[in-house]
Protein backbone atom coordinates (compact mmCIF):
# COMPACT_ATOMS: atom_id res chain seq x y z
CA UNK A 1 0.00 0.00 0.00
CA UNK A 2 2.80 2.50 -0.66
CA UNK A 3 0.54 4.54 -2.97
CA UNK A 4 -1.98 4.98 -0.15
CA UNK A 5 0.76 6.21 2.18
CA UNK A 6 1.94 8.75 -0.38
CA UNK A 7 -1.59 10.09 -0.84
CA UNK A 8 -2.06 10.39 2.91
CA UNK A 9 1.28 12.17 3.29
CA UNK A 10 0.12 14.70 0.71
CA UNK A 11 -3.28 15.25 2.37
CA UNK A 12 -2.30 15.64 6.02
CA UNK A 13 -0.45 18.48 7.69
CA UNK A 14 1.75 16.21 9.84
CA UNK A 15 3.25 18.96 12.00
CA UNK A 16 -0.21 20.25 12.95
CA UNK A 17 -1.48 16.75 13.62
CA UNK A 18 1.62 15.94 15.66
CA UNK A 19 1.02 18.97 17.88
CA UNK A 20 -2.61 17.94 18.40
CA UNK A 21 -1.66 14.36 19.24
CA UNK A 22 1.03 15.43 21.70
CA UNK A 23 -1.54 17.60 23.48
CA UNK A 24 -3.66 14.53 24.28
CA UNK A 25 -2.37 12.69 27.33
CA UNK A 26 -3.15 9.20 26.07
CA UNK A 27 -1.12 9.73 22.89
CA UNK A 28 2.60 10.27 22.64
CA UNK A 29 5.15 10.76 19.90
CA UNK A 30 5.86 7.03 19.69
CA UNK A 31 2.17 6.27 19.06
CA UNK A 32 2.09 9.01 16.43
CA UNK A 33 5.14 7.64 14.61
CA UNK A 34 3.81 4.09 14.80
CA UNK A 35 0.48 5.14 13.30
CA UNK A 36 2.24 7.12 10.58
CA UNK A 37 4.60 4.25 9.75
CA UNK A 38 1.68 1.83 9.36
CA UNK A 39 0.31 3.99 6.60
CA UNK A 40 -3.08 4.48 8.27
CA UNK A 41 -4.72 7.81 8.10
CA UNK A 42 -3.60 9.45 11.31
CA UNK A 43 -6.47 11.88 10.90
CA UNK A 44 -8.88 8.92 11.13
CA UNK A 45 -7.08 7.61 14.21
CA UNK A 46 -7.12 11.09 15.74
CA UNK A 47 -10.85 11.47 15.09
CA UNK A 48 -11.65 8.07 16.62
CA UNK A 49 -9.53 8.81 19.69
CA UNK A 50 -10.95 12.25 20.29
CA UNK A 51 -14.55 11.06 19.73
CA UNK A 52 -14.04 8.35 22.34
CA UNK A 53 -12.42 10.80 24.75
CA UNK A 54 -15.18 13.36 24.27
CA UNK A 55 -17.82 10.66 24.88
CA UNK A 56 -16.10 9.38 28.03
CA UNK A 57 -15.48 12.91 29.33
CA UNK A 58 -19.15 13.79 28.74
CA UNK A 59 -20.27 10.65 30.59
CA UNK A 60 -17.89 11.39 33.48
CA UNK A 61 -19.14 14.98 33.77
CA UNK A 62 -22.78 13.85 33.72
CA UNK A 63 -22.02 11.18 36.32
CA UNK A 64 -20.28 13.73 38.55
CA UNK A 65 -23.21 16.13 38.15
CA UNK A 66 -25.68 13.36 39.00
CA UNK A 67 -23.64 12.14 41.96
CA UNK A 68 -23.47 15.70 43.25
CA UNK A 69 -27.23 15.97 43.49
CA UNK A 70 -28.69 16.69 40.04
CA UNK A 71 -31.59 14.26 40.30
CA UNK A 72 -32.99 15.44 36.96
CA UNK A 73 -30.54 12.94 35.45
CA UNK A 74 -31.91 9.90 37.29
CA UNK A 75 -32.76 8.20 40.56
CA UNK A 76 -30.94 7.06 43.68
CA UNK A 77 -31.47 3.49 44.94
CA UNK A 78 -30.27 2.03 48.23
CA UNK A 79 -30.08 -1.46 49.64
CA UNK A 80 -32.14 -2.36 52.72
CA UNK A 81 -29.10 -2.00 54.96
CA UNK A 82 -28.45 1.50 53.66
CA UNK A 83 -32.14 2.39 53.99
CA UNK A 84 -32.03 1.14 57.60
CA UNK A 85 -29.44 3.78 58.49
CA UNK A 86 -30.73 6.81 60.37
CA UNK A 87 -31.51 9.73 58.05
CA UNK A 88 -28.52 11.69 59.38
CA UNK A 89 -26.15 8.78 58.54
CA UNK A 90 -27.68 8.47 55.06
CA UNK A 91 -26.94 12.16 54.47
CA UNK A 92 -23.36 11.66 55.68
CA UNK A 93 -22.99 8.65 53.37
CA UNK A 94 -24.23 10.61 50.36
CA UNK A 95 -21.91 13.47 51.28
CA UNK A 96 -19.01 10.98 51.20
CA UNK A 97 -20.20 9.75 47.78
CA UNK A 98 -20.48 13.34 46.50
CA UNK A 99 -16.99 14.16 47.76
CA UNK A 100 -15.42 11.01 46.29
CA UNK A 101 -12.73 11.99 43.79
CA UNK A 102 -10.17 9.20 44.06
CA UNK A 103 -10.64 8.00 40.49
CA UNK A 104 -7.63 6.11 39.17
CA UNK A 105 -7.02 3.92 36.11
CA UNK A 106 -7.32 0.91 38.44
CA UNK A 107 -10.74 1.75 39.90
CA UNK A 108 -12.05 3.74 36.91
CA UNK A 109 -10.59 2.13 33.77
CA UNK A 110 -13.11 3.75 31.40
CA UNK A 111 -12.72 7.17 32.99
CA UNK A 112 -16.47 7.54 33.40
CA UNK A 113 -16.64 8.07 37.19
CA UNK A 114 -19.37 5.43 37.39
CA UNK A 115 -18.41 3.59 40.58
CA UNK A 116 -16.54 3.94 43.81
CA UNK A 117 -16.13 2.84 47.39
CA UNK A 118 -16.39 4.98 50.53
CA UNK A 119 -16.11 4.33 54.25
CA UNK A 120 -18.46 5.68 56.90
CA UNK A 121 -17.99 4.80 60.58
CA UNK A 122 -15.67 1.94 59.64
CA UNK A 123 -18.19 0.36 57.24
CA UNK A 124 -17.39 0.08 53.53
CA UNK A 125 -20.07 1.14 51.04
CA UNK A 126 -20.01 0.65 47.28
CA UNK A 127 -21.80 2.87 44.80
CA UNK A 128 -22.36 2.39 41.08
CA UNK A 129 -24.15 4.34 38.38
CA UNK A 130 -26.05 2.33 35.78
CA UNK A 131 -27.38 3.71 32.51
CA UNK A 132 -30.96 2.81 31.60
CA UNK A 133 -33.10 3.97 28.73
CA UNK A 134 -35.78 6.56 29.48
CA UNK A 135 -38.37 3.85 30.17
CA UNK A 136 -35.94 2.31 32.70
CA UNK A 137 -36.53 -1.14 31.20
CA UNK A 138 -33.38 -1.69 29.17
CA UNK A 139 -29.78 -0.52 29.30
CA UNK A 140 -29.10 2.71 27.47
CA UNK A 141 -26.92 2.57 24.39
CA UNK A 142 -26.08 6.27 24.70
CA UNK A 143 -25.11 7.19 28.28
CA UNK A 144 -23.66 10.46 27.01
CA UNK A 145 -27.13 11.60 25.85
CA UNK A 146 -29.39 12.86 28.65
CA UNK A 147 -32.40 12.60 26.33
CA UNK A 148 -31.91 8.84 25.96
CA UNK A 149 -30.57 7.89 29.37
CA UNK A 150 -31.78 7.72 32.96
CA UNK A 151 -29.02 7.21 35.49
CA UNK A 152 -29.53 5.02 38.54
CA UNK A 153 -27.13 5.40 41.47
CA UNK A 154 -27.12 2.24 43.57
CA UNK A 155 -25.57 2.33 47.05
CA UNK A 156 -24.97 -0.87 49.03
CA UNK A 157 -22.79 -2.04 51.88
CA UNK A 158 -19.66 -3.76 50.59
CA UNK A 159 -20.50 -6.90 52.57
CA UNK A 160 -23.77 -7.20 50.59
CA UNK A 161 -21.91 -7.84 47.31
PDB file of C-alpha atoms in Angstrom:
ATOM      1  CA  UNK A   1       0.000   0.000   0.000  1.00  0.00           C
ATOM      2  CA  UNK A   2       2.804   2.500  -0.660  1.00  0.00           C
ATOM      3  CA  UNK A   3       0.537   4.536  -2.974  1.00  0.00           C
ATOM      4  CA  UNK A   4      -1.982   4.978  -0.150  1.00  0.00           C
ATOM      5  CA  UNK A   5       0.759   6.206   2.177  1.00  0.00           C
ATOM      6  CA  UNK A   6       1.942   8.749  -0.378  1.00  0.00           C
ATOM      7  CA  UNK A   7      -1.590  10.085  -0.844  1.00  0.00           C
ATOM      8  CA  UNK A   8      -2.064  10.387   2.906  1.00  0.00           C
ATOM      9  CA  UNK A   9       1.282  12.165   3.290  1.00  0.00           C
ATOM     10  CA  UNK A  10       0.121  14.696   0.715  1.00  0.00           C
ATOM     11  CA  UNK A  11      -3.279  15.245   2.375  1.00  0.00           C
ATOM     12  CA  UNK A  12      -2.303  15.645   6.025  1.00  0.00           C
ATOM     13  CA  UNK A  13      -0.449  18.484   7.694  1.00  0.00           C
ATOM     14  CA  UNK A  14       1.749  16.211   9.836  1.00  0.00           C
ATOM     15  CA  UNK A  15       3.246  18.961  11.997  1.00  0.00           C
ATOM     16  CA  UNK A  16      -0.212  20.252  12.948  1.00  0.00           C
ATOM     17  CA  UNK A  17      -1.478  16.750  13.623  1.00  0.00           C
ATOM     18  CA  UNK A  18       1.623  15.937  15.656  1.00  0.00           C
ATOM     19  CA  UNK A  19       1.022  18.971  17.876  1.00  0.00           C
ATOM     20  CA  UNK A  20      -2.614  17.940  18.397  1.00  0.00           C
ATOM     21  CA  UNK A  21      -1.665  14.361  19.244  1.00  0.00           C
ATOM     22  CA  UNK A  22       1.026  15.425  21.696  1.00  0.00           C
ATOM     23  CA  UNK A  23      -1.542  17.605  23.480  1.00  0.00           C
ATOM     24  CA  UNK A  24      -3.662  14.526  24.278  1.00  0.00           C
ATOM     25  CA  UNK A  25      -2.373  12.693  27.335  1.00  0.00           C
ATOM     26  CA  UNK A  26      -3.145   9.195  26.072  1.00  0.00           C
ATOM     27  CA  UNK A  27      -1.120   9.731  22.889  1.00  0.00           C
ATOM     28  CA  UNK A  28       2.598  10.275  22.639  1.00  0.00           C
ATOM     29  CA  UNK A  29       5.152  10.761  19.900  1.00  0.00           C
ATOM     30  CA  UNK A  30       5.856   7.030  19.693  1.00  0.00           C
ATOM     31  CA  UNK A  31       2.168   6.270  19.063  1.00  0.00           C
ATOM     32  CA  UNK A  32       2.093   9.013  16.425  1.00  0.00           C
ATOM     33  CA  UNK A  33       5.141   7.644  14.606  1.00  0.00           C
ATOM     34  CA  UNK A  34       3.811   4.085  14.798  1.00  0.00           C
ATOM     35  CA  UNK A  35       0.477   5.136  13.301  1.00  0.00           C
ATOM     36  CA  UNK A  36       2.237   7.117  10.581  1.00  0.00           C
ATOM     37  CA  UNK A  37       4.597   4.245   9.749  1.00  0.00           C
ATOM     38  CA  UNK A  38       1.676   1.831   9.360  1.00  0.00           C
ATOM     39  CA  UNK A  39       0.308   3.991   6.599  1.00  0.00           C
ATOM     40  CA  UNK A  40      -3.075   4.480   8.269  1.00  0.00           C
ATOM     41  CA  UNK A  41      -4.725   7.812   8.103  1.00  0.00           C
ATOM     42  CA  UNK A  42      -3.605   9.446  11.313  1.00  0.00           C
ATOM     43  CA  UNK A  43      -6.474  11.880  10.896  1.00  0.00           C
ATOM     44  CA  UNK A  44      -8.879   8.924  11.126  1.00  0.00           C
ATOM     45  CA  UNK A  45      -7.077   7.612  14.214  1.00  0.00           C
ATOM     46  CA  UNK A  46      -7.118  11.090  15.740  1.00  0.00           C
ATOM     47  CA  UNK A  47     -10.854  11.474  15.089  1.00  0.00           C
ATOM     48  CA  UNK A  48     -11.654   8.069  16.623  1.00  0.00           C
ATOM     49  CA  UNK A  49      -9.528   8.807  19.687  1.00  0.00           C
ATOM     50  CA  UNK A  50     -10.953  12.246  20.294  1.00  0.00           C
ATOM     51  CA  UNK A  51     -14.550  11.058  19.731  1.00  0.00           C
ATOM     52  CA  UNK A  52     -14.043   8.349  22.343  1.00  0.00           C
ATOM     53  CA  UNK A  53     -12.421  10.800  24.755  1.00  0.00           C
ATOM     54  CA  UNK A  54     -15.180  13.360  24.267  1.00  0.00           C
ATOM     55  CA  UNK A  55     -17.816  10.662  24.876  1.00  0.00           C
ATOM     56  CA  UNK A  56     -16.105   9.384  28.028  1.00  0.00           C
ATOM     57  CA  UNK A  57     -15.480  12.907  29.328  1.00  0.00           C
ATOM     58  CA  UNK A  58     -19.148  13.788  28.737  1.00  0.00           C
ATOM     59  CA  UNK A  59     -20.268  10.651  30.586  1.00  0.00           C
ATOM     60  CA  UNK A  60     -17.894  11.391  33.475  1.00  0.00           C
ATOM     61  CA  UNK A  61     -19.143  14.984  33.766  1.00  0.00           C
ATOM     62  CA  UNK A  62     -22.776  13.847  33.716  1.00  0.00           C
ATOM     63  CA  UNK A  63     -22.025  11.183  36.322  1.00  0.00           C
ATOM     64  CA  UNK A  64     -20.283  13.733  38.550  1.00  0.00           C
ATOM     65  CA  UNK A  65     -23.208  16.126  38.148  1.00  0.00           C
ATOM     66  CA  UNK A  66     -25.681  13.356  39.003  1.00  0.00           C
ATOM     67  CA  UNK A  67     -23.637  12.142  41.958  1.00  0.00           C
ATOM     68  CA  UNK A  68     -23.466  15.703  43.248  1.00  0.00           C
ATOM     69  CA  UNK A  69     -27.231  15.975  43.489  1.00  0.00           C
ATOM     70  CA  UNK A  70     -28.689  16.694  40.041  1.00  0.00           C
ATOM     71  CA  UNK A  71     -31.592  14.262  40.305  1.00  0.00           C
ATOM     72  CA  UNK A  72     -32.994  15.443  36.965  1.00  0.00           C
ATOM     73  CA  UNK A  73     -30.539  12.943  35.455  1.00  0.00           C
ATOM     74  CA  UNK A  74     -31.912   9.904  37.294  1.00  0.00           C
ATOM     75  CA  UNK A  75     -32.756   8.195  40.561  1.00  0.00           C
ATOM     76  CA  UNK A  76     -30.936   7.055  43.684  1.00  0.00           C
ATOM     77  CA  UNK A  77     -31.466   3.494  44.942  1.00  0.00           C
ATOM     78  CA  UNK A  78     -30.265   2.028  48.225  1.00  0.00           C
ATOM     79  CA  UNK A  79     -30.076  -1.460  49.643  1.00  0.00           C
ATOM     80  CA  UNK A  80     -32.137  -2.360  52.717  1.00  0.00           C
ATOM     81  CA  UNK A  81     -29.103  -2.003  54.962  1.00  0.00           C
ATOM     82  CA  UNK A  82     -28.452   1.500  53.663  1.00  0.00           C
ATOM     83  CA  UNK A  83     -32.141   2.386  53.989  1.00  0.00           C
ATOM     84  CA  UNK A  84     -32.025   1.141  57.597  1.00  0.00           C
ATOM     85  CA  UNK A  85     -29.436   3.777  58.491  1.00  0.00           C
ATOM     86  CA  UNK A  86     -30.734   6.812  60.373  1.00  0.00           C
ATOM     87  CA  UNK A  87     -31.512   9.728  58.048  1.00  0.00           C
ATOM     88  CA  UNK A  88     -28.520  11.686  59.378  1.00  0.00           C
ATOM     89  CA  UNK A  89     -26.148   8.781  58.541  1.00  0.00           C
ATOM     90  CA  UNK A  90     -27.676   8.475  55.056  1.00  0.00           C
ATOM     91  CA  UNK A  91     -26.939  12.157  54.467  1.00  0.00           C
ATOM     92  CA  UNK A  92     -23.358  11.661  55.684  1.00  0.00           C
ATOM     93  CA  UNK A  93     -22.990   8.654  53.370  1.00  0.00           C
ATOM     94  CA  UNK A  94     -24.226  10.606  50.359  1.00  0.00           C
ATOM     95  CA  UNK A  95     -21.908  13.470  51.281  1.00  0.00           C
ATOM     96  CA  UNK A  96     -19.010  10.975  51.199  1.00  0.00           C
ATOM     97  CA  UNK A  97     -20.199   9.753  47.782  1.00  0.00           C
ATOM     98  CA  UNK A  98     -20.476  13.336  46.495  1.00  0.00           C
ATOM     99  CA  UNK A  99     -16.986  14.155  47.761  1.00  0.00           C
ATOM    100  CA  UNK A 100     -15.422  11.006  46.285  1.00  0.00           C
ATOM    101  CA  UNK A 101     -12.728  11.989  43.791  1.00  0.00           C
ATOM    102  CA  UNK A 102     -10.167   9.199  44.062  1.00  0.00           C
ATOM    103  CA  UNK A 103     -10.643   8.001  40.488  1.00  0.00           C
ATOM    104  CA  UNK A 104      -7.632   6.112  39.166  1.00  0.00           C
ATOM    105  CA  UNK A 105      -7.025   3.918  36.106  1.00  0.00           C
ATOM    106  CA  UNK A 106      -7.325   0.909  38.443  1.00  0.00           C
ATOM    107  CA  UNK A 107     -10.744   1.750  39.897  1.00  0.00           C
ATOM    108  CA  UNK A 108     -12.055   3.741  36.911  1.00  0.00           C
ATOM    109  CA  UNK A 109     -10.590   2.134  33.774  1.00  0.00           C
ATOM    110  CA  UNK A 110     -13.108   3.752  31.398  1.00  0.00           C
ATOM    111  CA  UNK A 111     -12.716   7.174  32.986  1.00  0.00           C
ATOM    112  CA  UNK A 112     -16.472   7.542  33.399  1.00  0.00           C
ATOM    113  CA  UNK A 113     -16.640   8.066  37.190  1.00  0.00           C
ATOM    114  CA  UNK A 114     -19.366   5.427  37.393  1.00  0.00           C
ATOM    115  CA  UNK A 115     -18.409   3.585  40.585  1.00  0.00           C
ATOM    116  CA  UNK A 116     -16.535   3.941  43.805  1.00  0.00           C
ATOM    117  CA  UNK A 117     -16.130   2.845  47.387  1.00  0.00           C
ATOM    118  CA  UNK A 118     -16.389   4.982  50.527  1.00  0.00           C
ATOM    119  CA  UNK A 119     -16.113   4.326  54.252  1.00  0.00           C
ATOM    120  CA  UNK A 120     -18.460   5.676  56.896  1.00  0.00           C
ATOM    121  CA  UNK A 121     -17.986   4.804  60.577  1.00  0.00           C
ATOM    122  CA  UNK A 122     -15.666   1.944  59.640  1.00  0.00           C
ATOM    123  CA  UNK A 123     -18.186   0.357  57.242  1.00  0.00           C
ATOM    124  CA  UNK A 124     -17.393   0.082  53.528  1.00  0.00           C
ATOM    125  CA  UNK A 125     -20.065   1.140  51.036  1.00  0.00           C
ATOM    126  CA  UNK A 126     -20.008   0.648  47.278  1.00  0.00           C
ATOM    127  CA  UNK A 127     -21.800   2.871  44.796  1.00  0.00           C
ATOM    128  CA  UNK A 128     -22.356   2.389  41.076  1.00  0.00           C
ATOM    129  CA  UNK A 129     -24.147   4.338  38.378  1.00  0.00           C
ATOM    130  CA  UNK A 130     -26.049   2.326  35.777  1.00  0.00           C
ATOM    131  CA  UNK A 131     -27.383   3.710  32.510  1.00  0.00           C
ATOM    132  CA  UNK A 132     -30.955   2.808  31.600  1.00  0.00           C
ATOM    133  CA  UNK A 133     -33.096   3.965  28.726  1.00  0.00           C
ATOM    134  CA  UNK A 134     -35.777   6.560  29.482  1.00  0.00           C
ATOM    135  CA  UNK A 135     -38.371   3.851  30.174  1.00  0.00           C
ATOM    136  CA  UNK A 136     -35.938   2.306  32.696  1.00  0.00           C
ATOM    137  CA  UNK A 137     -36.526  -1.139  31.198  1.00  0.00           C
ATOM    138  CA  UNK A 138     -33.378  -1.688  29.167  1.00  0.00           C
ATOM    139  CA  UNK A 139     -29.778  -0.518  29.305  1.00  0.00           C
ATOM    140  CA  UNK A 140     -29.096   2.709  27.472  1.00  0.00           C
ATOM    141  CA  UNK A 141     -26.919   2.572  24.388  1.00  0.00           C
ATOM    142  CA  UNK A 142     -26.076   6.274  24.702  1.00  0.00           C
ATOM    143  CA  UNK A 143     -25.107   7.188  28.279  1.00  0.00           C
ATOM    144  CA  UNK A 144     -23.659  10.461  27.007  1.00  0.00           C
ATOM    145  CA  UNK A 145     -27.134  11.596  25.846  1.00  0.00           C
ATOM    146  CA  UNK A 146     -29.387  12.857  28.645  1.00  0.00           C
ATOM    147  CA  UNK A 147     -32.400  12.601  26.328  1.00  0.00           C
ATOM    148  CA  UNK A 148     -31.906   8.842  25.956  1.00  0.00           C
ATOM    149  CA  UNK A 149     -30.566   7.890  29.373  1.00  0.00           C
ATOM    150  CA  UNK A 150     -31.777   7.719  32.957  1.00  0.00           C
ATOM    151  CA  UNK A 151     -29.019   7.209  35.494  1.00  0.00           C
ATOM    152  CA  UNK A 152     -29.532   5.017  38.542  1.00  0.00           C
ATOM    153  CA  UNK A 153     -27.133   5.395  41.469  1.00  0.00           C
ATOM    154  CA  UNK A 154     -27.121   2.244  43.572  1.00  0.00           C
ATOM    155  CA  UNK A 155     -25.566   2.327  47.053  1.00  0.00           C
ATOM    156  CA  UNK A 156     -24.968  -0.873  49.034  1.00  0.00           C
ATOM    157  CA  UNK A 157     -22.788  -2.040  51.878  1.00  0.00           C
ATOM    158  CA  UNK A 158     -19.662  -3.760  50.589  1.00  0.00           C
ATOM    159  CA  UNK A 159     -20.501  -6.903  52.566  1.00  0.00           C
ATOM    160  CA  UNK A 160     -23.767  -7.204  50.588  1.00  0.00           C
ATOM    161  CA  UNK A 161     -21.907  -7.835  47.311  1.00  0.00           C
TER     162      UNK A 161
END
